[in-house]
Coordinates of C-alpha atoms and ligand atoms in Angstrom, one line a residue:
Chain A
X1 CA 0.0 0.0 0.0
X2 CA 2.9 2.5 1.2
X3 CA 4.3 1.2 -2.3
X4 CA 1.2 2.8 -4.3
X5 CA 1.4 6.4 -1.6
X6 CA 5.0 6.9 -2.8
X7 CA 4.2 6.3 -6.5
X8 CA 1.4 8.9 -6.6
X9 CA 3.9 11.0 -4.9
X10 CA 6.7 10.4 -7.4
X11 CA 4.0 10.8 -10.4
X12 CA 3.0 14.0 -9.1
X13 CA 6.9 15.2 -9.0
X14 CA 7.4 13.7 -12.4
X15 CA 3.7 15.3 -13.3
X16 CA 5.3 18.8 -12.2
X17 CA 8.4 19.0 -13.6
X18 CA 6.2 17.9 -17.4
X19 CA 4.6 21.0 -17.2
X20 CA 7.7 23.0 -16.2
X21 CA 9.4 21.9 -19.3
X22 CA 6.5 22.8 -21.3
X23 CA 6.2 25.9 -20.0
X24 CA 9.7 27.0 -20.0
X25 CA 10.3 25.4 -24.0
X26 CA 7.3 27.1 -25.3
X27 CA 5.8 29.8 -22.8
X28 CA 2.3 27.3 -22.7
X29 CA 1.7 27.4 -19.1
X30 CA -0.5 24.7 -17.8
X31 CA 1.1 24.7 -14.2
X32 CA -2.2 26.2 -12.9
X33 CA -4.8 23.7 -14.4
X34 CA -6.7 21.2 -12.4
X35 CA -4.4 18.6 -11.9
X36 CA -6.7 16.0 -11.5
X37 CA -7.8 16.7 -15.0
X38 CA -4.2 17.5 -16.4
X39 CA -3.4 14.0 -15.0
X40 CA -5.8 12.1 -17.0
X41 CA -4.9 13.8 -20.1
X42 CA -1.0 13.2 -19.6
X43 CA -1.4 9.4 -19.1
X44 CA -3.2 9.3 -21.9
X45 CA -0.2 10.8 -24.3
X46 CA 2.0 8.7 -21.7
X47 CA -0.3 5.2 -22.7
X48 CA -0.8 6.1 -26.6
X49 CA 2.9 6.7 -26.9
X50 CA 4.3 3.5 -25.2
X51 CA 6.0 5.2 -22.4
X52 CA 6.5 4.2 -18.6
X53 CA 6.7 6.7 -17.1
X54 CA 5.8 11.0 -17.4
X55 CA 9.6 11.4 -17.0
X56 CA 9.9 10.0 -20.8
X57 CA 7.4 11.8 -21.7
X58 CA 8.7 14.9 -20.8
X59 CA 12.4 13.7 -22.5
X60 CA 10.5 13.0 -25.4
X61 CA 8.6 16.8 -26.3
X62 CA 11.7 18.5 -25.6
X63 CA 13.9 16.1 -28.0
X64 CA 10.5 15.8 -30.7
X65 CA 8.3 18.7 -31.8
X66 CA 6.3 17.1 -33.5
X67 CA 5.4 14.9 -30.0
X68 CA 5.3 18.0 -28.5
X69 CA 2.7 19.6 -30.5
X70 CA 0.9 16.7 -30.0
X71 CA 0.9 16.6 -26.1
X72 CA -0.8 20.0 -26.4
X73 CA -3.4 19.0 -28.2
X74 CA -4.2 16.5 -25.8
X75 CA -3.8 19.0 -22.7
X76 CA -6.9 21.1 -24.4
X77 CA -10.6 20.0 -24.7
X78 CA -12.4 21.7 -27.9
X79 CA -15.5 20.3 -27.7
X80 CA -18.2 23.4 -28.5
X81 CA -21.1 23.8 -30.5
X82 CA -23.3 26.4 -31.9
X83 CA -26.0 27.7 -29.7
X84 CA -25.0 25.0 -27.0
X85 CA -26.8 25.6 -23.9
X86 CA -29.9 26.8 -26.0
X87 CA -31.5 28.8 -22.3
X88 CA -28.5 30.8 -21.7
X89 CA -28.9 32.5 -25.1
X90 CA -32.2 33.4 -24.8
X91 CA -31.2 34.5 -21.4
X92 CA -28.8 36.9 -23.2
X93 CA -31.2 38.0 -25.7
X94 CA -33.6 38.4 -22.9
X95 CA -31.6 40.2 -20.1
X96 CA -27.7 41.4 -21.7
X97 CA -29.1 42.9 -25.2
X98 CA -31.4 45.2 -24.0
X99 CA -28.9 46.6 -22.2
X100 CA -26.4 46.8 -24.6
X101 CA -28.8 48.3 -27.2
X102 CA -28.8 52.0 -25.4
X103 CA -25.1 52.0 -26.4
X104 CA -23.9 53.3 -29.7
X105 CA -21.5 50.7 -30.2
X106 CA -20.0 47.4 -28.5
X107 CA -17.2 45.9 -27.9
X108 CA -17.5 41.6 -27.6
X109 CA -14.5 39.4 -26.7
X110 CA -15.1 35.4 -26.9
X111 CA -12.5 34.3 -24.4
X112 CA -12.1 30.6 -25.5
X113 CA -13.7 30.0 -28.5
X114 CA -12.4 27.0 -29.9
X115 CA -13.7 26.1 -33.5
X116 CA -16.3 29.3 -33.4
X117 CA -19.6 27.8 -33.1
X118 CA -20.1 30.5 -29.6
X119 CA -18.7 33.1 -32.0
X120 CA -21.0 32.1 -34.9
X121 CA -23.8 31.4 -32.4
X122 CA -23.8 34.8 -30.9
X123 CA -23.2 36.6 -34.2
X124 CA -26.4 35.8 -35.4
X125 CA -28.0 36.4 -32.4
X126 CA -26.7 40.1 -32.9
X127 CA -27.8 40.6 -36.3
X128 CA -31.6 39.4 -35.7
X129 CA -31.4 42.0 -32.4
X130 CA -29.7 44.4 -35.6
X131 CA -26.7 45.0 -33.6
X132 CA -24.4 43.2 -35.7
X133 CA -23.2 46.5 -37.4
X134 CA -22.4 47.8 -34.3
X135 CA -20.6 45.6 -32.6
X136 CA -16.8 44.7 -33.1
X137 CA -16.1 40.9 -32.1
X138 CA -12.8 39.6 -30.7
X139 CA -12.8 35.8 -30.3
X140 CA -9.7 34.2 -28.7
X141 CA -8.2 31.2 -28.2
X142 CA -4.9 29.4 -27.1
X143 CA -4.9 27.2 -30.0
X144 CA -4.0 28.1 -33.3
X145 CA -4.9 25.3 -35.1
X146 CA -8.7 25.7 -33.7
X147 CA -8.8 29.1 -34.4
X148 CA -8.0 28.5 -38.3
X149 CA -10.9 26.4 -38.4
X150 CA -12.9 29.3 -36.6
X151 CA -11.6 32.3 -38.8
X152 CA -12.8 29.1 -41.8
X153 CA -16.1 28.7 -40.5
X154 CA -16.9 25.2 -42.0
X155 CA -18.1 22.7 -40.4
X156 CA -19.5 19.1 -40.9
X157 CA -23.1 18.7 -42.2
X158 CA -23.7 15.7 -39.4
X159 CA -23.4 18.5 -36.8
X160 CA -26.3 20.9 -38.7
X161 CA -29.5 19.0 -37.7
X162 CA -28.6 19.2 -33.9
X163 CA -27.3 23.0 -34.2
X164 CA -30.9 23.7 -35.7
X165 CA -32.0 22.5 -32.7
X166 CA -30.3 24.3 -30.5
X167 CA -30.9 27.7 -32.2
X168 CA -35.0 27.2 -32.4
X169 CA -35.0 26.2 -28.3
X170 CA -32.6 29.2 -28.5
X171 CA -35.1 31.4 -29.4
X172 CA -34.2 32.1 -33.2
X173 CA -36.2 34.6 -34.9
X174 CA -36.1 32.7 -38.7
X175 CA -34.7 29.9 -40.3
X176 CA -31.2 28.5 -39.4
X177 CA -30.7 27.4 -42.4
X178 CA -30.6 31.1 -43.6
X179 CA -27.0 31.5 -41.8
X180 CA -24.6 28.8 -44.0
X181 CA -24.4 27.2 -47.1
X182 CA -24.4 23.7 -47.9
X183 CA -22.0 21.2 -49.5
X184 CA -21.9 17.8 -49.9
X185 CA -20.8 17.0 -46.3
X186 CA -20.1 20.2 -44.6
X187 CA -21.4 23.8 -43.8
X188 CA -19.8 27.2 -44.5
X189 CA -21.4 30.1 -42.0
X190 CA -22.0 32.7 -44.5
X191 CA -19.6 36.0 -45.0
X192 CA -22.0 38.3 -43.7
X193 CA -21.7 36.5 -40.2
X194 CA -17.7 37.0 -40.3
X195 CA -18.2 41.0 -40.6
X196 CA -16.5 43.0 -37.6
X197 CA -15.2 39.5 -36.3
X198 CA -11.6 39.3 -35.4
X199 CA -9.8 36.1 -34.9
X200 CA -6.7 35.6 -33.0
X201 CA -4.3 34.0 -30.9
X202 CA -5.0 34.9 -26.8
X203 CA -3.3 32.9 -23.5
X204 CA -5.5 34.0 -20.9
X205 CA -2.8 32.7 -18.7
X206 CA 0.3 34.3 -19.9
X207 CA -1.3 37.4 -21.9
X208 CA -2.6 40.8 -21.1
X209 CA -6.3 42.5 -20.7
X210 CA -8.4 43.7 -23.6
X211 CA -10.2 47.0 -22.3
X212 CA -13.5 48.8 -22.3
X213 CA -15.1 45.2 -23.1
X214 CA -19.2 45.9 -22.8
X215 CA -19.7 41.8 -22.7
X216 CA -17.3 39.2 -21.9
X217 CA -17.7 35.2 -23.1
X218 CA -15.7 32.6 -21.4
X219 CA -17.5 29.6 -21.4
X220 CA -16.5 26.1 -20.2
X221 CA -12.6 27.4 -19.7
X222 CA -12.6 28.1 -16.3
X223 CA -13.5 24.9 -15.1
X224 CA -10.2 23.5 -16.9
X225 CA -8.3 25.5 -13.9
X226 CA -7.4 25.6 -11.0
X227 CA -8.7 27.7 -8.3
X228 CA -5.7 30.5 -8.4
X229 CA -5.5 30.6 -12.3
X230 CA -9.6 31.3 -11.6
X231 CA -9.0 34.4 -9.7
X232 CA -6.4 35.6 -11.6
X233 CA -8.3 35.3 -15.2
X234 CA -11.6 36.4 -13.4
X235 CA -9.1 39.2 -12.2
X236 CA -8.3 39.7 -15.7
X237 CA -12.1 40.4 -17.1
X238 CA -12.7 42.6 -14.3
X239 CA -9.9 44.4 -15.6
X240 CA -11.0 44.3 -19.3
X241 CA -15.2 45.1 -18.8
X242 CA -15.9 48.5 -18.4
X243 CA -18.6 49.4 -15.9
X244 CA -21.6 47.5 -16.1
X245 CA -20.4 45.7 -18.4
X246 CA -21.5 41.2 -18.7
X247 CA -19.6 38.6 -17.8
X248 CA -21.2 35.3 -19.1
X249 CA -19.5 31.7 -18.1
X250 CA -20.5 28.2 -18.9
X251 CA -23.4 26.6 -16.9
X252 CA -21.1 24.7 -14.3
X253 CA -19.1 27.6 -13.9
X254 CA -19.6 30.5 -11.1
X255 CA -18.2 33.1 -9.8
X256 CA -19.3 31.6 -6.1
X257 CA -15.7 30.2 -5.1
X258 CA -13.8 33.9 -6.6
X259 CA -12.3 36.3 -4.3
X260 CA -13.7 38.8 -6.7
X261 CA -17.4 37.5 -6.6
X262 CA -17.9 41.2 -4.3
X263 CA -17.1 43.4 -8.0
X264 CA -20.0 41.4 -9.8
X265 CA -23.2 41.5 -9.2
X266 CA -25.7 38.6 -10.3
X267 CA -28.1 39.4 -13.5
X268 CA -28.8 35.5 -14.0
X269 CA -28.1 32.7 -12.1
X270 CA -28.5 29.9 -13.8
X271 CA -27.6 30.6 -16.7
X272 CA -24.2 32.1 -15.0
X273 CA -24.3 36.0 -16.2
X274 CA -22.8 38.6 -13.9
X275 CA -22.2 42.1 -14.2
X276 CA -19.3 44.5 -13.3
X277 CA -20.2 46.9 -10.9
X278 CA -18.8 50.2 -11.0
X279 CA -15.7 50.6 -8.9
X280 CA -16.2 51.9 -5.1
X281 CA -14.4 55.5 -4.8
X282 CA -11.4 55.3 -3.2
X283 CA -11.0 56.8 0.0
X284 CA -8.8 59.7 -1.4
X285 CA -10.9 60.5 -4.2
X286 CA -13.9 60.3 -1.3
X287 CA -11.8 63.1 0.8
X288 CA -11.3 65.3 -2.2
Chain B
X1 CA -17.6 -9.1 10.4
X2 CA -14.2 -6.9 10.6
X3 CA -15.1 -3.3 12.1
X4 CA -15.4 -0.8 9.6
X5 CA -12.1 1.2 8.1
X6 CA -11.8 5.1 8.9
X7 CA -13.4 6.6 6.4
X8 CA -13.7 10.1 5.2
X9 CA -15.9 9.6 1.5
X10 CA -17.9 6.9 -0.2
X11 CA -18.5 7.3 -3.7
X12 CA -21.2 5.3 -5.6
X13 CA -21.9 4.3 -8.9
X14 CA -24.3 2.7 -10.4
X15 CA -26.0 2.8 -13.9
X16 CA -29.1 0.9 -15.2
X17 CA -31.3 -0.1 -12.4
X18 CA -29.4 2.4 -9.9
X19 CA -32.0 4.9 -9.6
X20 CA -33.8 2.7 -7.2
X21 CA -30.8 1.3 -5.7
X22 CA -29.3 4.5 -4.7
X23 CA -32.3 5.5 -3.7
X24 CA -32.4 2.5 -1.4
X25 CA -28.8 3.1 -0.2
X26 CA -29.0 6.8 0.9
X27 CA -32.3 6.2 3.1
X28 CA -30.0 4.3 5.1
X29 CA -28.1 6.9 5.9
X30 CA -28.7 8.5 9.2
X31 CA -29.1 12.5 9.5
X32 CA -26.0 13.4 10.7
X33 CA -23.7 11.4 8.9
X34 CA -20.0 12.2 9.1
X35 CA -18.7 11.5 5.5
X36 CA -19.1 12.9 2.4
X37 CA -21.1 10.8 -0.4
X38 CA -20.8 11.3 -3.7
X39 CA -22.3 9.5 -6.3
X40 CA -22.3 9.0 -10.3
X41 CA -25.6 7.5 -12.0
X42 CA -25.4 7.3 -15.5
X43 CA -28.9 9.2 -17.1
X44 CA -29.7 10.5 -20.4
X45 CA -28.3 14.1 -20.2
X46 CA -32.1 15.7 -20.8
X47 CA -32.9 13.3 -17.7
X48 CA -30.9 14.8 -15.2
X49 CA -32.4 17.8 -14.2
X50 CA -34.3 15.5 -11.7
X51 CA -32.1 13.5 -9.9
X52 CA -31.0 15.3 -6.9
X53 CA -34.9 15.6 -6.4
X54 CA -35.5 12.2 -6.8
X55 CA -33.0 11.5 -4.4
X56 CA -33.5 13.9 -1.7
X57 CA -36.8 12.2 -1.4
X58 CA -35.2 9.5 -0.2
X59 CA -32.6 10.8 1.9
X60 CA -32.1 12.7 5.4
X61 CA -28.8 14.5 4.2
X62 CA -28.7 16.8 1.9
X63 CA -28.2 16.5 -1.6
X64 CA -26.7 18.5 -3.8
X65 CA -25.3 18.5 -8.1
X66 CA -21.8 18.8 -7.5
X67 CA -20.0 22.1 -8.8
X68 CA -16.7 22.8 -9.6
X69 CA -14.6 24.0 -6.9
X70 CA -17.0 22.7 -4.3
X71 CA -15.2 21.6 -1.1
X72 CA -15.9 17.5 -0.6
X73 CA -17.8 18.2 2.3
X74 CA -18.9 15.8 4.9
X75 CA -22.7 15.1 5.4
X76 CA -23.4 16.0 2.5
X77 CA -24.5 13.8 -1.1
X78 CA -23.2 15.0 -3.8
X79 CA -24.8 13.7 -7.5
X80 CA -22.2 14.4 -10.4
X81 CA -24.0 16.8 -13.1
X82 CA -25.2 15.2 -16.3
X83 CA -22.8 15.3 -19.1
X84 CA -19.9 15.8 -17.3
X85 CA -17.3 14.0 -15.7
X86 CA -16.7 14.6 -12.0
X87 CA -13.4 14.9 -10.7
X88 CA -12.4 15.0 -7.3
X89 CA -8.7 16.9 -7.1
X90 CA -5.7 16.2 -4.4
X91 CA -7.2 19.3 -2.3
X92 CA -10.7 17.3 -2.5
X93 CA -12.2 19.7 -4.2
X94 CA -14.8 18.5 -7.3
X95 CA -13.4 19.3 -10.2
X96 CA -15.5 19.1 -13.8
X97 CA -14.6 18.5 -17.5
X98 CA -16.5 17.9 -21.0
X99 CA -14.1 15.9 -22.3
X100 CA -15.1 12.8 -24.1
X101 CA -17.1 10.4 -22.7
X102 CA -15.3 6.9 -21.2
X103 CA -16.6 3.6 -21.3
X104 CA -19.4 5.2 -23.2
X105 CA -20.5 7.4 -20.1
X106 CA -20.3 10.9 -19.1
X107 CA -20.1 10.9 -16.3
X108 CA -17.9 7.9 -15.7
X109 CA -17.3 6.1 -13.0
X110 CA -14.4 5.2 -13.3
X111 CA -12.9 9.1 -13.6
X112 CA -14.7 9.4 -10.3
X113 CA -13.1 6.6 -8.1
X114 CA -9.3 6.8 -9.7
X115 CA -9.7 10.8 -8.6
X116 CA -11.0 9.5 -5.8
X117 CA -8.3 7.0 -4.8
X118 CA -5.7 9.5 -5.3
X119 CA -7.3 12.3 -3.1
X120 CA -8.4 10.1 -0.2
X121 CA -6.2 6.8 0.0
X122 CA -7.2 4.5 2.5
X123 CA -9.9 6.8 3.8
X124 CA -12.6 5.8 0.8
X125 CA -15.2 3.3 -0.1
X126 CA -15.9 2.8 -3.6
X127 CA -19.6 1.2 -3.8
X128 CA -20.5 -0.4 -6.9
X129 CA -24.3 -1.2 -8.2
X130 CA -26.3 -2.7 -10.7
X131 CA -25.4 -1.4 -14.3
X132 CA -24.9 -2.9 -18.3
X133 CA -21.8 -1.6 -18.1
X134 CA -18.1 -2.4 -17.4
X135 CA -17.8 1.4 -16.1
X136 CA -16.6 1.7 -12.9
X137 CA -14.3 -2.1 -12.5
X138 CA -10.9 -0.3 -13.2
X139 CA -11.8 2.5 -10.5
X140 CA -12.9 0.5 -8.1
X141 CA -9.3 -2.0 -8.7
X142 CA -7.4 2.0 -8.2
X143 CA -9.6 2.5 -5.2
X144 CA -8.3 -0.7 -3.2
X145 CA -4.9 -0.5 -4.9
X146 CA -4.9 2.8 -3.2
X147 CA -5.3 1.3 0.2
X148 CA -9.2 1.6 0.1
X149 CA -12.5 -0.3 0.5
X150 CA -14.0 -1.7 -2.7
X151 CA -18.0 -3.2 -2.0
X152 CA -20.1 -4.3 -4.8
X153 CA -23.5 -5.0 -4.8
X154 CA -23.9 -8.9 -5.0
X155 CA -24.9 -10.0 -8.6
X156 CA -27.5 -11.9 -7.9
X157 CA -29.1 -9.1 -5.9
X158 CA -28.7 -6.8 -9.0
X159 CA -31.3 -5.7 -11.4
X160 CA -28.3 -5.8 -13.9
X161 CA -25.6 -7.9 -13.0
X162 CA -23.0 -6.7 -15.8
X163 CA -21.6 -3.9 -13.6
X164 CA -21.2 -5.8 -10.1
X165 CA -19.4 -8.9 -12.7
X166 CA -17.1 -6.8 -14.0
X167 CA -16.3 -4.9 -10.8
X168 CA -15.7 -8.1 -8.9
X169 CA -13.6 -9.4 -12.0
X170 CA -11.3 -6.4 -11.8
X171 CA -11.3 -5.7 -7.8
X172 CA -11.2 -9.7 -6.2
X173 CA -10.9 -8.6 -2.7
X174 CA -13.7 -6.4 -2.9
X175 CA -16.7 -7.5 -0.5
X176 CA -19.3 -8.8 -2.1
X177 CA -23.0 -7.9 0.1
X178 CA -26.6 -7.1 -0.9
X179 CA -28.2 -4.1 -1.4
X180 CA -29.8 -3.7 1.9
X181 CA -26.3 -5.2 3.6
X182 CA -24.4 -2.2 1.9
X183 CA -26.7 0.6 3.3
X184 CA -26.0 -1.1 7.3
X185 CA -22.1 -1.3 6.0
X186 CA -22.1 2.8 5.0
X187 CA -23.9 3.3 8.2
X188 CA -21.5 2.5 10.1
X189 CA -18.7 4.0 8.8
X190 CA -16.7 6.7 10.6
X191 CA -13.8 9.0 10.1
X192 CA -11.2 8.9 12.4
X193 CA -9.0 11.7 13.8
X194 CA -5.1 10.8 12.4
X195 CA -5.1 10.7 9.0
X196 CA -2.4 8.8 7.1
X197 CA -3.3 10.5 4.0
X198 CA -3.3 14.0 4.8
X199 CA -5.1 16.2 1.6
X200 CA -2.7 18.0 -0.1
X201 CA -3.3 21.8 -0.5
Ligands
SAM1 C1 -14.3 23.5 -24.1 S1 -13.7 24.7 -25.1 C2 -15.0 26.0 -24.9 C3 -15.5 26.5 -26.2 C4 -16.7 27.4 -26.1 N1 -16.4 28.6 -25.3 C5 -17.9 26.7 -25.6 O1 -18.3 26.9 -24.4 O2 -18.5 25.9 -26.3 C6 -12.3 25.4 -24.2 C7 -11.4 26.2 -25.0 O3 -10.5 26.9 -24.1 C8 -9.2 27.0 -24.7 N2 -8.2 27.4 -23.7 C9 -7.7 26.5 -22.8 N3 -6.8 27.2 -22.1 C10 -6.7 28.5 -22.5 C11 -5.9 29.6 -22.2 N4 -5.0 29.6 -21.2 N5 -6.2 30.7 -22.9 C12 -7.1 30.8 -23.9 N6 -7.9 29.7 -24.2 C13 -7.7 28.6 -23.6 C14 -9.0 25.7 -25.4 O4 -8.1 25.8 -26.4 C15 -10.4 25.4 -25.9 O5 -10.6 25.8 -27.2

């Protein structure tokens, strides 16, 4: 038994110093993730590739970059859809738009977007509120070779009758089917969706804010980390949103266990939308 | 019979058949029960929404879906959310993820007892129930590896015996009782003061 305490312990050492060398060969910093979940996706690589132990693993991605790249695909979980969670968009169109209607223009950021399908989703939710035109779009990601199939915007047919789904519990105002064009086994989203959307490559980890954000996207990210790299990224929006601006996470996802719950305040609670509140006065600026 | 280890969680999983099972199990419990529960029953994801209902009805603790970054608290059942897998990190802490589903199953079982096993050691019971499936066998083996309890629901007792067979094939010195014999076992569990296997912060 003491035998199987002191491997876990040794695995855990071996786990750590993995994601050292990945961070300190290519700046990808998973150090912060939760581990238990970071575990599972490391012994998979460590199983597929035929290894004994995470030690040759690690000896492995720094010698081979093509291993390398491949260990980072596994360490990241793409799985999105369009107009998944078909409640919390009506919930935006019902509660977030209104709001952002009295501005004269807004500012979006899709922290996280994977393949698109939140970016795509959301897009057309904007046009049939005719706020597309004025909005600008960022949608972020960690990994490049998801974004290129974002910034595409084609995807398989077999995904199209469940998306249609989603969009009428969603709320749509017309015909799905309006938004893409067909081919023999995949969909392409149509230009018009792609207007005053800007694609590119974002570590929430490593990189900096993007400011006077009116609504915030980071949906099913957060729960990838752990509980430090949560305040610190949830530090990050804060930073980014401008007063009274939404913060919108996945379902499973809160702001409950954040030491910066207090700056939010609540708009829906199931369906995980917050709002920046505006900043208290400092006492100085209070005196003058 | 042996007195029972010191015990700070039992996890349970179960899949076709287990609504009732579980629901059996956790009205054995007694009010003020001193161990976290936490439990993974497969259900069709649109399903869900109604477990921790169904359950409570059942049950004197409280139960509760499980959220990430919840504290594994004790006296307490938590029910792992439908379509995800529920993780339980060295800090004992839940922890969730979408990624794909194993042994068919999301939530799986088997991500729930190996998390288990490495957060709690010897301090866990892994309770297996009736189910089609082979989900759950290579957890519970990690669980008593691990320097934990392994119980599975006797076969013959099962609505679906697939799940208890495999379980038993993968985990031999797990013991082997009835339903209504595993609800009087989890009764009578009880942590103890010194822990060998601190949780890590
Ligand atoms: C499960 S997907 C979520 C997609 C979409 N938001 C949704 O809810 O359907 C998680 C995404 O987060 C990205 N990600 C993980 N770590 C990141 C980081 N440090 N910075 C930016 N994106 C990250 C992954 O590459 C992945 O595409």
């Amino acid at each position: 038994m003491t035998t199987d305490l002191v491997r876990m312990e040794n695995e855990r050492l071996e786990m750590r110093l993995l994601l050292e060398a990945i961070y300190q060969k290519s700046g990808y910093d998973f150090r912060g993730y939760a581990s238990a979940h970071i575990k599972r996706r490391l012994e998979h690589v460590r199983n597929r590739a035929g290894l004994a132990t995470f030690c040759e693993v690690t000896h492995r991605l720094i010698w081979d970059a093509e291993f390398f790249d491949s260990v980072l695909s596994a360490l990241s979980i793409n799985v999105t859809e369009m107009f998944r969670d078909p409640g919390f968009y009506r919930a935006v169109r019902e509660q977030v738009l209104p709001v952002l209607k009295t501005y004269p223009f807004i500012k979006v950021w899709h922290a996280g977007c994977a393949a698109g399908q939140e970016v795509y989703s959301m897009a057309i939710v904007l046009a049939e509120e005719g706020m597309k035109d004025r909005a600008q779009i960022y949608a972020t990601d960690i990994n490049p070779p998801v974004l290129e199939i974002a910034r595409r915007g084609i995807y398989p047919l077999d995904a199209v009758r469940h998306y249609t789904a989603n969009y009428q519990k969603a709320g749509g105002a017309s015909s799905f089917s309006e938004y893409y064009t067909a081919d023999y086994d995949s969909v392409a989203v149509k230009t018009a969706l792609k207007q005053n959307v800007l694609f590119s490559p974002h570590n929430l980890v490593t990189d900096g804010i993007f400011g006077e954000m009116h609504v915030i996207f980071c949906r099913n990210v957060l729960i990838y980390f752990g509980d430090d790299l949560q305040n610190k990224v949830i530090k990050l929006f804060l930073d980014s949103l401008c007063n009274g601006g939404f913060l919108c996470l996945g379902t499973k996802e809160s702001l409950r266990f954040s030491e910066h719950a207090d700056a939010f305040e609540v708009v829906d609670a199931r369906e995980k939308i917050y709002r920046k509140r505006p900043a208290l006065p400092t006492p100085e600026a209070e005196a003058e | 019979m042996t007195s029972p280890p010191a015990t700070d969680a039992v996890v349970i999983g179960a899949s076709a058949g287990g609504l009732a099972a579980i629901g059996a199990l956790l009205s054995a419990l007694p009010a003020a029960y001193p161990l976290a529960v936490v439990v993974v029953q497969h259900i069709p994801a649109d399903a869900a929404d109604t477990l921790v209902r169904r359950f409570q009805r059942h049950c004197r603790l409280p139960v509760r879906e499980a959220e990430d970054k919840d504290t594994v608290e004790p006296g307490i059942v938590f029910i792992a959310p439908a379509d995800y897998h529920l993780m339980i990190e060295p800090d004992r802490r839940f922890s969730l993820s979408r990624e794909e589903r194993v042994n068919f199953s999301r939530p799986s079982i088997d991500i729930l007892f190996e998390t288990a096993a490495e957060a709690f050691c010897n301090r866990l019971v892994g309770v297996i129930l009736t189910g089609a499936s082979a989900d759950g066998a290579t957890g519970l083996a990690k669980i008593a590896a691990m320097g934990g309890t392994g119980v599975v629901q006797s076969p013959e007792t099962a609505e679906v015996d697939v799940m208890p067979r495999a379980a038993l094939a993968a985990c031999a010195g797990a013991r082997v009782l009835p339903l209504a014999a595993i609800g009087a076992f989890l009764a009578r569990l009880i942590p103890e003061s010194e822990a060998p296997c601190p949780p890590i912060s």
